[in-house]
């Protein structure tokens, strides 16, 4: 026997008064050697006081309760009673208690275990383990939990017995609820992490459901049970005594503490308080002790962090620590052992202030031989192991911590003492402590019966539901398990053998069936009267990820061997470990008969108003009963790895379970109508209380005028359709709907009952932008009508725009608001879907709004008619040519400035009104016109859209225009009409190059006439009038025609020509006297061709002046020809003339380009 075991005396759990001892109260020398330290006796003062009330003198050396001087008769009675229970419980006659070195003072199975009893005929009833229900979670209970969800303000944790706890941010910040700390996403480990929590408080709140406000008050109140948890080390480490562990850091064989052999690190909760140059300072919750003279701290070196890590540090403090050579050797040995076992290379830990982890105290931190806490090192060295390494750390058998030092998550060896009706009672630490394992944590469940009964169970007449009796005996009566719950007040210590808990990996608890899955032929394996039943699910042949499933099984088998449990070598246990279970609550077990009788239309059943009788539940859910079908409701019970299910037919046959199950674009048939809303909509039930709303505009395909009452607000149906709505959507009627949008967070769902939407695009709905392909035709509804076009919405808030110009060009729609209304169903064709950058959002925005999609639609869904239309108009008929008065070759012109457009070549698509902004800037209106590509050379596509400004409609507007000229809109309304062709000639004024702008056309008759008259010829005319462009060879004195584009009081009037060429009439030349937008004739007075475009000064001239000068020049030339003077020398030089040895290639007023002839 080891020295540590010699210090513990066999004792019995005190029940009632203790007899006074007779004889001398003095103790022998051997008794004094068996007394523990006073420090340990003071830790259990609470329990000690309950026993000391009937004693003459209280001893301080009792290990567990502060008293080891019990009556020998009582000790004998306790030992014999315990021995008898074990023999009676195990039919094979093996006494497990004889293997323990002591008899525990705790009752069989620890706290919350009903002792074994016997019936009147002498039949023994095994003990029963009370489940860790909500009432068992009192303040101070420490429990193991799986982090299920982590948000900035709260976190959800899965607890035993299918319970859920939560962690509040304000309770974690600063440890005191300061409210200025980091969000929980920067404090807690990631999801699926298994760690210990401290129960802060449990409350029961009464919450009123909004859906039951009109019901009776008793039905409207719902009780919500809440368990608040804390992960802080000040709570989780409460009661832990460091001296008990550090004094036990010597080797098992009694060798020196400096040796690394046999040393095991201790796991403790810590929170990083500071990040230094070489490591982190960690707060352990005050368990290090130390007064004002000696402040002890814990330090984590970066080299002791296993795996990858990231540092998020805002401080620049640093500290250097010294350690002895023995300490370095121990720590190095620990790192070598853990580095080879880590399989978490993909996990990157965050090291920042307030981050919480489970750290390991290195074996080098040992106490002196005196075991005095004052000899504890000032700086405690820590390590941060990986989850895989953390799961392998166990407490050595020599360690004998007090009950308050037991922590959830400890891995220790246990010994079976008795088989309970729903689990096993075990002892650990050489029989000093007792605990229990309920059947949900044995690592398996009874399999679905195949019709053959086990030979062993048939032979000994055992209960087949207690399958563990045939497994946990003999060599399997001793194994390694992990503590999941500790309550020092009620002496509850619970263990678990579930693989994901032993591995501390929540991912191992993945359930093979998804939420909503319907499973048939399950079997009842446990019944909790008045609560529910546990069902064993049939085994499935394959999973969605067989490779991953096989990998997990291999890891579990490897872990079973490493722990030396070897339970999977037992065929019964291996079969039980492959069984998956689901729990059905009595409220979801069956439908009430009164609810199913309401089959007439117009009547709505009162679902869930009556509780299922317990007798009825017991009759339908007895042991081994087969359940025809069930539906998985939840798989969030990660700690127990038991799914929640329902067997009621209304739930099994429901379309959806929650709003998260709703999918946009999905059709749900035969859903009952719950309520007719005052706004005109309809409320329907999609299943299990999941409700959706059908707005008034989605009850009928066409939201025609007169169907909506204009005085009652949008969507208020009136007239004939109100009667149809009352009859078709009567409460209780079954209707078919289709989901448009759903928001699971707010539990809002919008549906449609439009027949066209229910019948079209059932398999190829438009649900997201990236999957949209050009040319796809889908049905949608008009959600907005504007002057610029329509907004057509599909499913999942995907919408596109149909421009009014495309409606006019393709369908001849003149007024969008007249032809369409909000709610109309339309068939739209996808023209294009482009992903663009949002210029109003910074590139570093994390909200995902940096880019957006622009979906362009067209309501012209049939494109086959284009070919026939092109054949009819490819070659103009003789009638058309006669009407237009042009030759065949003049019908096609290049897409360039100066090209003439024949009448009826331009079709008005859209009229855009003038805009007068608040800053005083006036933007004239314009019309968007379309010209078919077959009339233009050098164009692509079916048509070319151009811009016709309102100032290009007339040659002169006279004095009718004000400042600003808002009258342009009225003039355009009289001359242009959407969807109609313009029956006058036109002119291409500007063709932008290199920019995404529309070509500009003009209807000015003077400019069109100038282009017609300016036909190149061999004869020269100094008085010819042109419309110049930046490519023209201008010269001083040349006559040009343009229009006044702008008048600036500082300079004069700016005259615009082709392709943006602009000249200036200075105000000294009466430029301010011109009328805006008038077409005028000018003469070039000054020219600077060194810049591009050239700078031009103009002077306005009249047509009569030009005619007089032309006539005078013609007379002079005629007289010169008659006199014979000058002969051919007066002939002006033209391009192509040969003058001497050169040929003229180009000529302007400044120079001439010539080629030298050979």
Short mmCIF file of N, CA, C and O in Angstrom, two decimals, residues 235 1062 1157:
data_model
loop_
_atom_site.label_atom_id
_atom_site.label_comp_id
_atom_site.label_asym_id
_atom_site.label_seq_id
_atom_site.Cartn_x
_atom_site.Cartn_y
_atom_site.Cartn_z
N UNK A 235 -15.06 31.21 -11.08
CA UNK A 235 -16.20 30.36 -10.74
C UNK A 235 -15.88 28.89 -10.95
O UNK A 235 -16.16 28.05 -10.08
N UNK A 1062 -16.78 73.10 -80.76
CA UNK A 1062 -17.44 74.29 -80.23
C UNK A 1062 -16.65 75.53 -80.61
O UNK A 1062 -15.41 75.53 -80.56
N UNK A 1157 6.46 64.89 -108.18
CA UNK A 1157 6.34 63.95 -109.29
C UNK A 1157 7.72 63.62 -109.83
O UNK A 1157 8.64 64.44 -109.81
#
